[in-house]
mmCIF file of C-alpha atoms (C1' of nucleotides) in Angstrom:
data_model
loop_
_atom_site.group_PDB
_atom_site.id
_atom_site.type_symbol
_atom_site.label_atom_id
_atom_site.label_comp_id
_atom_site.label_asym_id
_atom_site.label_seq_id
_atom_site.Cartn_x
_atom_site.Cartn_y
_atom_site.Cartn_z
ATOM 1 C CA MET A 1 5.496 -87.972 56.398
ATOM 2 C CA SER A 2 3.545 -88.071 58.911
ATOM 3 C CA THR A 3 -0.183 -86.483 58.994
ATOM 4 C CA ASP A 4 0.569 -85.057 61.145
ATOM 5 C CA ALA A 5 3.595 -83.423 59.210
ATOM 6 C CA SER A 6 1.053 -83.078 55.801
ATOM 7 C CA GLU A 7 -1.016 -81.016 58.318
ATOM 8 C CA ILE A 8 1.667 -78.295 59.436
ATOM 9 C CA TYR A 9 2.369 -78.210 56.100
ATOM 10 C CA ARG A 10 -0.487 -77.355 54.365
ATOM 11 C CA ARG A 11 -1.152 -75.039 56.759
ATOM 12 C CA TYR A 12 2.189 -73.975 56.129
ATOM 13 C CA ILE A 13 1.393 -72.927 52.348
ATOM 14 C CA GLY A 14 -2.107 -71.699 53.607
ATOM 15 C CA ALA A 15 -0.144 -68.782 56.254
ATOM 16 C CA MET A 16 2.887 -67.811 52.819
ATOM 17 C CA VAL A 17 -0.205 -67.375 50.074
ATOM 18 C CA LEU A 18 -1.933 -65.102 52.944
ATOM 19 C CA HIS A 19 0.471 -63.273 53.842
ATOM 20 C CA GLY A 20 1.452 -63.018 49.791
ATOM 21 C CA LEU A 21 -1.834 -62.176 49.430
ATOM 22 C CA HIS A 22 -2.088 -59.748 52.576
ATOM 23 C CA ALA A 23 0.675 -57.416 51.889
ATOM 24 C CA ALA A 24 -0.251 -57.498 48.353
ATOM 25 C CA ARG A 25 -3.429 -55.968 48.926
ATOM 26 C CA SER A 26 -1.816 -53.310 51.627
ATOM 27 C CA CYS A 27 -0.008 -52.337 48.688
ATOM 28 C CA GLY A 28 -3.059 -52.285 46.232
ATOM 29 C CA LEU A 29 -2.328 -54.464 44.563
ATOM 30 C CA GLY A 30 -4.704 -57.338 42.912
ATOM 31 C CA GLY A 31 -4.664 -61.076 42.460
ATOM 32 C CA THR A 32 -3.110 -60.547 38.614
ATOM 33 C CA ASP A 33 -0.773 -58.231 39.276
ATOM 34 C CA LEU A 34 1.585 -59.653 42.955
ATOM 35 C CA TYR A 35 1.609 -63.153 40.385
ATOM 36 C CA ALA A 36 3.405 -61.260 37.445
ATOM 37 C CA LEU A 37 5.263 -59.463 39.601
ATOM 38 C CA ASN A 38 5.378 -62.800 41.018
ATOM 39 C CA LEU A 39 6.630 -64.169 37.313
ATOM 40 C CA LEU A 40 8.622 -61.705 36.641
ATOM 41 C CA ASP A 41 10.901 -62.276 39.773
ATOM 42 C CA LEU A 42 11.166 -66.202 39.341
ATOM 43 C CA ASN A 43 11.854 -65.542 35.880
ATOM 44 C CA GLY A 44 13.055 -62.474 35.067
ATOM 45 C CA PRO A 45 12.542 -59.618 32.361
ATOM 46 C CA MET A 46 10.022 -60.336 29.792
ATOM 47 C CA THR A 47 8.395 -58.709 26.969
ATOM 48 C CA PRO A 48 4.778 -58.160 27.407
ATOM 49 C CA GLY A 49 3.805 -60.414 25.081
ATOM 50 C CA GLU A 50 6.019 -63.583 27.183
ATOM 51 C CA LEU A 51 4.338 -62.210 30.046
ATOM 52 C CA SER A 52 0.696 -62.538 28.522
ATOM 53 C CA ALA A 53 1.383 -66.104 27.417
ATOM 54 C CA GLN A 54 2.794 -66.590 30.825
ATOM 55 C CA THR A 55 -0.443 -64.965 32.967
ATOM 56 C CA GLY A 56 -3.195 -66.369 30.167
ATOM 57 C CA LEU A 57 -4.223 -62.520 29.833
ATOM 58 C CA THR A 58 -4.917 -61.382 26.480
ATOM 59 C CA THR A 59 -2.251 -58.476 24.862
ATOM 60 C CA GLY A 60 -4.539 -56.160 25.759
ATOM 61 C CA PRO A 61 -4.948 -56.415 29.614
ATOM 62 C CA THR A 62 -1.507 -56.819 29.458
ATOM 63 C CA THR A 63 -0.544 -53.964 28.637
ATOM 64 C CA ARG A 64 -2.967 -51.420 31.070
ATOM 65 C CA LEU A 65 -1.091 -54.514 34.470
ATOM 66 C CA ILE A 66 2.285 -53.736 33.166
ATOM 67 C CA ASP A 67 0.997 -49.426 32.685
ATOM 68 C CA ARG A 68 -0.808 -50.145 36.561
ATOM 69 C CA LEU A 69 2.755 -51.998 37.723
ATOM 70 C CA GLU A 70 4.302 -48.955 35.880
ATOM 71 C CA GLU A 71 3.286 -45.776 37.865
ATOM 72 C CA ALA A 72 2.758 -48.121 40.974
ATOM 73 C CA GLY A 73 6.925 -48.530 41.398
ATOM 74 C CA PHE A 74 7.177 -51.825 40.677
ATOM 75 C CA VAL A 75 8.566 -52.462 36.991
ATOM 76 C CA ARG A 76 10.447 -50.092 33.700
ATOM 77 C CA ARG A 77 9.339 -50.571 30.422
ATOM 78 C CA THR A 78 12.854 -50.718 28.064
ATOM 79 C CA PRO A 79 13.359 -50.865 24.090
ATOM 80 C CA SER A 80 14.657 -54.422 23.600
ATOM 81 C CA PRO A 81 18.229 -53.603 21.419
ATOM 82 C CA ASP A 82 17.715 -55.787 19.467
ATOM 83 C CA ASP A 83 14.090 -56.066 17.746
ATOM 84 C CA ARG A 84 12.574 -52.495 18.179
ATOM 85 C CA ARG A 85 9.256 -54.273 17.518
ATOM 86 C CA LYS A 86 9.857 -54.901 21.756
ATOM 87 C CA VAL A 87 9.965 -54.031 24.417
ATOM 88 C CA ILE A 88 11.405 -55.386 27.738
ATOM 89 C CA VAL A 89 9.952 -55.917 31.212
ATOM 90 C CA GLU A 90 11.609 -55.185 34.740
ATOM 91 C CA LEU A 91 11.228 -55.637 37.527
ATOM 92 C CA LEU A 92 12.996 -52.704 39.547
ATOM 93 C CA ALA A 93 14.993 -53.705 42.592
ATOM 94 C CA GLU A 94 13.833 -52.857 45.408
ATOM 95 C CA PRO A 95 10.355 -51.769 45.116
ATOM 96 C CA ALA A 96 9.706 -49.508 47.970
ATOM 97 C CA PRO A 97 6.102 -50.226 49.063
ATOM 98 C CA LEU A 98 6.411 -53.687 48.796
ATOM 99 C CA ALA A 99 9.248 -54.571 50.542
ATOM 100 C CA GLU A 100 7.563 -51.362 53.616
ATOM 101 C CA ALA A 101 4.942 -54.227 53.466
ATOM 102 C CA LEU A 102 6.762 -57.061 53.912
ATOM 103 C CA ALA A 103 8.674 -55.402 56.532
ATOM 104 C CA PRO A 104 7.684 -56.514 60.295
ATOM 105 C CA ALA A 105 7.571 -60.414 59.000
ATOM 106 C CA ARG A 106 10.768 -60.459 57.263
ATOM 107 C CA GLU A 107 11.843 -59.116 60.793
ATOM 108 C CA LYS A 108 10.069 -62.131 62.637
ATOM 109 C CA LEU A 109 11.502 -64.540 60.173
ATOM 110 C CA GLY A 110 14.960 -63.459 60.607
ATOM 111 C CA ASP A 111 14.402 -63.807 64.471
ATOM 112 C CA ILE A 112 13.334 -67.561 63.513
ATOM 113 C CA PHE A 113 16.373 -67.944 61.301
ATOM 114 C CA ALA A 114 19.044 -67.008 64.079
ATOM 115 C CA GLY A 115 17.160 -69.582 66.139
ATOM 116 C CA TYR A 116 19.062 -72.476 64.057
ATOM 117 C CA SER A 117 22.118 -73.287 64.047
ATOM 118 C CA GLU A 118 24.484 -73.321 60.791
ATOM 119 C CA GLU A 119 23.435 -77.103 59.543
ATOM 120 C CA GLU A 120 19.833 -76.333 59.972
ATOM 121 C CA ARG A 121 20.444 -73.424 57.834
ATOM 122 C CA ARG A 122 21.654 -74.797 55.335
ATOM 123 C CA THR A 123 19.093 -77.688 54.766
ATOM 124 C CA LEU A 124 16.289 -74.968 55.681
ATOM 125 C CA PHE A 125 17.536 -72.820 52.249
ATOM 126 C CA ASP A 126 18.865 -76.812 50.023
ATOM 127 C CA TYR A 127 14.178 -77.139 50.414
ATOM 128 C CA PHE A 128 13.767 -73.542 49.670
ATOM 129 C CA ALA A 129 15.854 -73.872 46.536
ATOM 130 C CA ARG A 130 14.480 -77.223 45.607
ATOM 131 C CA ALA A 131 10.695 -76.137 46.996
ATOM 132 C CA THR A 132 10.617 -72.924 44.750
ATOM 133 C CA GLU A 133 11.920 -74.569 41.427
ATOM 134 C CA ALA A 134 8.594 -77.633 42.130
ATOM 135 C CA LEU A 135 6.057 -75.439 43.306
ATOM 136 C CA ARG A 136 6.566 -73.355 39.754
ATOM 137 C CA PRO A 137 4.186 -73.692 37.505
ATOM 138 C CA MET B 1 20.887 -64.549 57.301
ATOM 139 C CA SER B 2 23.170 -63.873 53.600
ATOM 140 C CA THR B 3 22.268 -61.779 50.917
ATOM 141 C CA ASP B 4 22.475 -65.523 48.981
ATOM 142 C CA ALA B 5 20.263 -67.242 51.648
ATOM 143 C CA SER B 6 18.120 -63.818 51.606
ATOM 144 C CA GLU B 7 17.969 -63.946 48.394
ATOM 145 C CA ILE B 8 16.415 -67.507 48.300
ATOM 146 C CA TYR B 9 13.792 -67.410 51.173
ATOM 147 C CA ARG B 10 12.274 -64.177 48.819
ATOM 148 C CA ARG B 11 12.105 -66.315 45.578
ATOM 149 C CA TYR B 12 10.853 -68.952 47.624
ATOM 150 C CA ILE B 13 8.229 -66.986 48.906
ATOM 151 C CA GLY B 14 7.076 -65.465 45.099
ATOM 152 C CA ALA B 15 6.999 -69.138 44.575
ATOM 153 C CA MET B 16 4.148 -70.025 47.162
ATOM 154 C CA VAL B 17 2.015 -67.380 46.596
ATOM 155 C CA LEU B 18 2.174 -67.942 42.866
ATOM 156 C CA HIS B 19 2.108 -71.720 42.743
ATOM 157 C CA GLY B 20 -1.528 -71.647 45.376
ATOM 158 C CA LEU B 21 -3.108 -68.302 42.521
ATOM 159 C CA HIS B 22 -2.221 -70.459 40.039
ATOM 160 C CA ALA B 23 -4.143 -73.323 42.197
ATOM 161 C CA ALA B 24 -6.843 -70.875 42.468
ATOM 162 C CA ARG B 25 -6.979 -70.238 39.663
ATOM 163 C CA SER B 26 -7.943 -73.351 38.285
ATOM 164 C CA CYS B 27 -10.748 -74.341 40.274
ATOM 165 C CA GLY B 28 -11.659 -70.645 39.248
ATOM 166 C CA LEU B 29 -11.766 -68.786 42.087
ATOM 167 C CA GLY B 30 -10.226 -65.081 42.736
ATOM 168 C CA GLY B 31 -7.907 -63.740 45.067
ATOM 169 C CA THR B 32 -10.528 -62.507 48.097
ATOM 170 C CA ASP B 33 -12.291 -66.424 47.953
ATOM 171 C CA LEU B 34 -8.654 -67.758 48.227
ATOM 172 C CA TYR B 35 -7.392 -64.948 50.716
ATOM 173 C CA ALA B 36 -10.897 -66.587 52.486
ATOM 174 C CA LEU B 37 -10.275 -70.632 52.363
ATOM 175 C CA ASN B 38 -6.548 -70.056 53.514
ATOM 176 C CA LEU B 39 -8.373 -67.720 56.872
ATOM 177 C CA LEU B 40 -11.111 -70.825 57.274
ATOM 178 C CA ASP B 41 -8.327 -73.126 57.388
ATOM 179 C CA LEU B 42 -5.726 -71.139 59.751
ATOM 180 C CA ASN B 43 -8.383 -69.950 61.556
ATOM 181 C CA GLY B 44 -11.107 -72.166 62.114
ATOM 182 C CA PRO B 45 -14.897 -71.740 61.526
ATOM 183 C CA MET B 46 -16.269 -68.458 61.643
ATOM 184 C CA THR B 47 -19.107 -66.750 60.630
ATOM 185 C CA PRO B 48 -20.124 -64.674 58.384
ATOM 186 C CA GLY B 49 -18.676 -61.260 60.288
ATOM 187 C CA GLU B 50 -15.637 -61.884 61.195
ATOM 188 C CA LEU B 51 -14.955 -63.516 58.030
ATOM 189 C CA SER B 52 -16.127 -60.266 57.194
ATOM 190 C CA ALA B 53 -13.668 -58.193 59.010
ATOM 191 C CA GLN B 54 -10.851 -60.548 58.507
ATOM 192 C CA THR B 55 -11.125 -60.284 55.023
ATOM 193 C CA GLY B 56 -11.871 -56.310 55.207
ATOM 194 C CA LEU B 57 -14.869 -57.325 53.376
ATOM 195 C CA THR B 58 -18.750 -54.921 54.080
ATOM 196 C CA THR B 59 -21.128 -57.091 55.184
ATOM 197 C CA GLY B 60 -22.861 -57.235 51.517
ATOM 198 C CA PRO B 61 -19.783 -58.920 49.591
ATOM 199 C CA THR B 62 -18.830 -60.886 52.089
ATOM 200 C CA THR B 63 -22.415 -62.857 52.109
ATOM 201 C CA ARG B 64 -22.211 -63.420 48.553
ATOM 202 C CA LEU B 65 -18.724 -64.664 48.756
ATOM 203 C CA ILE B 66 -19.980 -67.990 50.686
ATOM 204 C CA ASP B 67 -22.068 -67.962 48.513
ATOM 205 C CA ARG B 68 -19.644 -68.629 45.992
ATOM 206 C CA LEU B 69 -17.435 -70.620 47.970
ATOM 207 C CA GLU B 70 -20.126 -73.036 49.646
ATOM 208 C CA GLU B 71 -21.661 -73.055 45.540
ATOM 209 C CA ALA B 72 -18.327 -74.240 44.846
ATOM 210 C CA GLY B 73 -18.366 -76.924 47.404
ATOM 211 C CA PHE B 74 -15.750 -75.192 49.608
ATOM 212 C CA VAL B 75 -17.455 -74.438 52.728
ATOM 213 C CA ARG B 76 -20.557 -75.242 54.232
ATOM 214 C CA ARG B 77 -23.197 -72.739 55.799
ATOM 215 C CA THR B 78 -24.436 -74.595 59.522
ATOM 216 C CA PRO B 79 -27.139 -72.681 61.998
ATOM 217 C CA SER B 80 -25.308 -71.556 65.108
ATOM 218 C CA PRO B 81 -26.436 -73.420 68.043
ATOM 219 C CA ASP B 82 -26.804 -70.950 70.215
ATOM 220 C CA ASP B 83 -27.820 -67.537 68.375
ATOM 221 C CA ARG B 84 -30.625 -68.016 65.646
ATOM 222 C CA ARG B 85 -29.954 -65.182 64.155
ATOM 223 C CA LYS B 86 -25.688 -66.140 63.532
ATOM 224 C CA VAL B 87 -24.933 -69.069 61.275
ATOM 225 C CA ILE B 88 -21.097 -70.658 60.939
ATOM 226 C CA VAL B 89 -19.138 -71.054 58.186
ATOM 227 C CA GLU B 90 -17.235 -74.269 58.210
ATOM 228 C CA LEU B 91 -14.277 -74.948 55.095
ATOM 229 C CA LEU B 92 -15.517 -78.574 54.026
ATOM 230 C CA ALA B 93 -12.879 -81.483 55.112
ATOM 231 C CA GLU B 94 -11.499 -82.020 51.382
ATOM 232 C CA PRO B 95 -12.369 -79.807 48.793
ATOM 233 C CA ALA B 96 -11.887 -82.121 46.199
ATOM 234 C CA PRO B 97 -11.467 -79.437 43.084
ATOM 235 C CA LEU B 98 -8.306 -78.158 44.925
ATOM 236 C CA ALA B 99 -7.131 -81.799 45.735
ATOM 237 C CA GLU B 100 -6.661 -81.798 42.654
ATOM 238 C CA ALA B 101 -5.348 -78.707 41.920
ATOM 239 C CA LEU B 102 -3.121 -79.455 44.371
ATOM 240 C CA ALA B 103 -1.821 -82.889 43.295
ATOM 241 C CA PRO B 104 1.229 -82.612 40.599
ATOM 242 C CA ALA B 105 2.747 -79.986 43.626
ATOM 243 C CA ARG B 106 2.240 -82.027 46.537
ATOM 244 C CA GLU B 107 3.868 -85.368 45.253
ATOM 245 C CA LYS B 108 6.131 -83.091 44.228
ATOM 246 C CA LEU B 109 7.132 -82.621 47.535
ATOM 247 C CA GLY B 110 6.698 -85.645 48.628
ATOM 248 C CA ASP B 111 9.507 -85.780 46.890
ATOM 249 C CA ILE B 112 11.652 -83.819 47.851
ATOM 250 C CA PHE B 113 10.536 -84.900 51.373
ATOM 251 C CA ALA B 114 11.760 -88.357 50.827
ATOM 252 C CA GLY B 115 15.646 -86.920 50.442
ATOM 253 C CA TYR B 116 16.041 -86.063 53.800
ATOM 254 C CA SER B 117 16.915 -87.775 57.009
ATOM 255 C CA GLU B 118 14.335 -87.338 59.358
ATOM 256 C CA GLU B 119 16.363 -85.423 61.582
ATOM 257 C CA GLU B 120 16.522 -82.636 58.461
ATOM 258 C CA ARG B 121 12.891 -83.489 58.592
ATOM 259 C CA ARG B 122 12.207 -82.694 61.545
ATOM 260 C CA THR B 123 13.939 -79.224 61.287
ATOM 261 C CA LEU B 124 12.087 -78.594 58.031
ATOM 262 C CA PHE B 125 8.569 -79.104 60.414
ATOM 263 C CA ASP B 126 10.295 -77.046 63.255
ATOM 264 C CA TYR B 127 10.576 -74.232 61.179
ATOM 265 C CA PHE B 128 7.326 -74.690 59.209
ATOM 266 C CA ALA B 129 5.139 -74.389 62.483
ATOM 267 C CA ARG B 130 6.988 -70.977 64.112
ATOM 268 C CA ALA B 131 6.531 -69.774 60.274
ATOM 269 C CA THR B 132 3.263 -69.884 60.515
ATOM 270 C CA GLU B 133 3.201 -68.702 63.498
ATOM 271 C CA ALA B 134 4.801 -65.200 62.257
ATOM 272 C CA LEU B 135 2.888 -64.798 59.058
ATOM 273 C CA ARG B 136 -0.604 -64.692 60.389
ATOM 274 C CA PRO B 137 -1.362 -61.629 59.439
ATOM 275 C "C1'" DC C 1 -42.807 -55.722 77.763
ATOM 276 C "C1'" DG C 2 -40.827 -53.001 74.878
ATOM 277 C "C1'" DT C 3 -37.132 -50.511 72.871
ATOM 278 C "C1'" DA C 4 -32.357 -51.442 70.292
ATOM 279 C "C1'" DA C 5 -28.701 -53.537 69.750
ATOM 280 C "C1'" DT C 6 -26.739 -57.553 66.552
ATOM 281 C "C1'" DC C 7 -26.045 -60.369 62.975
ATOM 282 C "C1'" DT C 8 -27.133 -61.844 57.932
ATOM 283 C "C1'" DC C 9 -28.991 -61.048 53.921
ATOM 284 C "C1'" DT C 10 -30.993 -58.437 49.658
ATOM 285 C "C1'" DT C 11 -31.229 -54.837 45.896
ATOM 286 C "C1'" DC C 12 -28.886 -50.937 43.596
ATOM 287 C "C1'" DC C 13 -24.993 -48.337 42.327
ATOM 288 C "C1'" DT C 14 -20.213 -48.109 40.759
ATOM 289 C "C1'" DC C 15 -16.198 -48.336 39.543
ATOM 290 C "C1'" DA C 16 -11.720 -51.935 37.530
ATOM 291 C "C1'" DA C 17 -10.325 -55.669 35.025
ATOM 292 C "C1'" DC C 18 -11.139 -58.552 31.101
ATOM 293 C "C1'" DG C 19 -11.862 -60.683 25.900
ATOM 294 C "C1'" DA C 20 -11.991 -58.648 20.860
ATOM 295 C "C1'" DA C 21 -10.671 -56.470 17.583
ATOM 296 C "C1'" DG C 22 -8.057 -53.577 15.393
ATOM 297 C "C1'" DA C 23 -4.254 -49.468 14.431
ATOM 298 C "C1'" DG C 24 0.702 -48.452 14.139
ATOM 299 C "C1'" DA C 25 5.481 -49.973 14.088
ATOM 300 C "C1'" DC C 26 8.906 -52.820 12.961
ATOM 301 C "C1'" DT C 27 10.557 -57.377 11.064
ATOM 302 C "C1'" DT C 28 11.229 -61.157 8.146
ATOM 303 C "C1'" DC C 29 11.520 -63.738 3.940
ATOM 304 C "C1'" DC C 30 11.099 -63.946 -1.234
ATOM 305 C "C1'" DG D 1 11.163 -54.199 -3.168
ATOM 306 C "C1'" DG D 2 7.191 -55.163 -1.183
ATOM 307 C "C1'" DA D 3 4.093 -58.931 1.029
ATOM 308 C "C1'" DA D 4 3.653 -61.312 4.981
ATOM 309 C "C1'" DG D 5 3.995 -62.551 10.020
ATOM 310 C "C1'" DT D 6 4.887 -59.818 14.562
ATOM 311 C "C1'" DC D 7 4.892 -57.135 18.177
ATOM 312 C "C1'" DT D 8 2.489 -53.936 21.333
ATOM 313 C "C1'" DC D 9 -1.177 -50.551 22.106
ATOM 314 C "C1'" DT D 10 -5.854 -48.431 22.295
ATOM 315 C "C1'" DT D 11 -10.664 -47.983 21.675
ATOM 316 C "C1'" DC D 12 -15.617 -50.094 23.015
ATOM 317 C "C1'" DG D 13 -17.978 -53.303 25.635
ATOM 318 C "C1'" DT D 14 -19.401 -56.614 28.903
ATOM 319 C "C1'" DT D 15 -18.881 -58.859 33.334
ATOM 320 C "C1'" DG D 16 -18.264 -59.273 37.955
ATOM 321 C "C1'" DA D 17 -16.489 -57.776 42.268
ATOM 322 C "C1'" DG D 18 -17.439 -55.067 45.869
ATOM 323 C "C1'" DG D 19 -19.590 -51.000 49.324
ATOM 324 C "C1'" DA D 20 -23.930 -48.269 50.588
ATOM 325 C "C1'" DA D 21 -28.484 -48.901 52.594
ATOM 326 C "C1'" DG D 22 -31.891 -50.249 54.053
ATOM 327 C "C1'" DA D 23 -35.254 -55.317 54.920
ATOM 328 C "C1'" DG D 24 -36.406 -58.875 58.508
ATOM 329 C "C1'" DA D 25 -35.037 -61.825 61.947
ATOM 330 C "C1'" DT D 26 -32.778 -62.694 66.188
ATOM 331 C "C1'" DT D 27 -31.145 -61.246 70.991
ATOM 332 C "C1'" DA D 28 -29.759 -58.162 75.114
ATOM 333 C "C1'" DC D 29 -31.224 -55.154 78.466
ATOM 334 C "C1'" DG D 30 -33.787 -51.353 80.861
#
DNA sequence: CGTAATCTCTTCCTCAACGAAGAGACTTCC
DNA sequence: GGAAGTCTCTTCGTTGAGGAAGAGATTACG
């Protein structure tokens, strides 16, 4: 990994984070809200207790965090079938405001992918899958 | 771009953002602070006024934002040579606390890259360069 | 030369998010 | 069946970030 590649890669991570934060802002989301949404996206539905553990928040703020996300239409609360104390927080399939905010960037990225061969795309997506696992906090 | 690939990619973006926010927290930085740092990294040194325009903050909070970043050792203020009203905010080459927080992830990514051929790495870095440009807010 | 414009920084105020502590509902275990 | 433990949610007080308005220094322009 040359110095040049490392430089490109560092800046690329910065661009991705910036992109995510920018999209979050345009939806009126704070950093913690975005953090929670990504946790739900990556790790699947979970209880408020688990979300609280993964965000590092105590239970009070976690309840209000979920309130905000639910009110904004990003997640849904459903009662747990096997333990009536518990609640399951579930990411909705298409959070409309976020999809809208991300649409222009997605289109640009789609164009970029279209320029690669089938084999090159395979390499890219193989890397994405590995990196996603490696970067999980 | 198949549905499957799109899914992988979406999760990958989420992982990157999560990774950035996680690193920022471990350095005591908020979302806005991270946003500003990435702006400085991608766009180079700039005045508080420009930073204020790009973050969307008014000038008051921007001053305090720079105060925080300077105090934490991430940036440096230097007087502008050609306009004595202005200040130039500059990202320091190696913000130690951030480098430390990112080190484990970087090592993992290094291992991943080591598994690819020279040609595959070229494809990946080509994509990084294009995507960085496309995702700039 | 003097007035207007520009740039950073300070001060005061507001508001949103967090932690702590405890209530209420439910489950588990003896 | 009852006591202890678990889970979510509510309330109260605190803290920190952001907006508004203006001061002070410097530059630009008539």
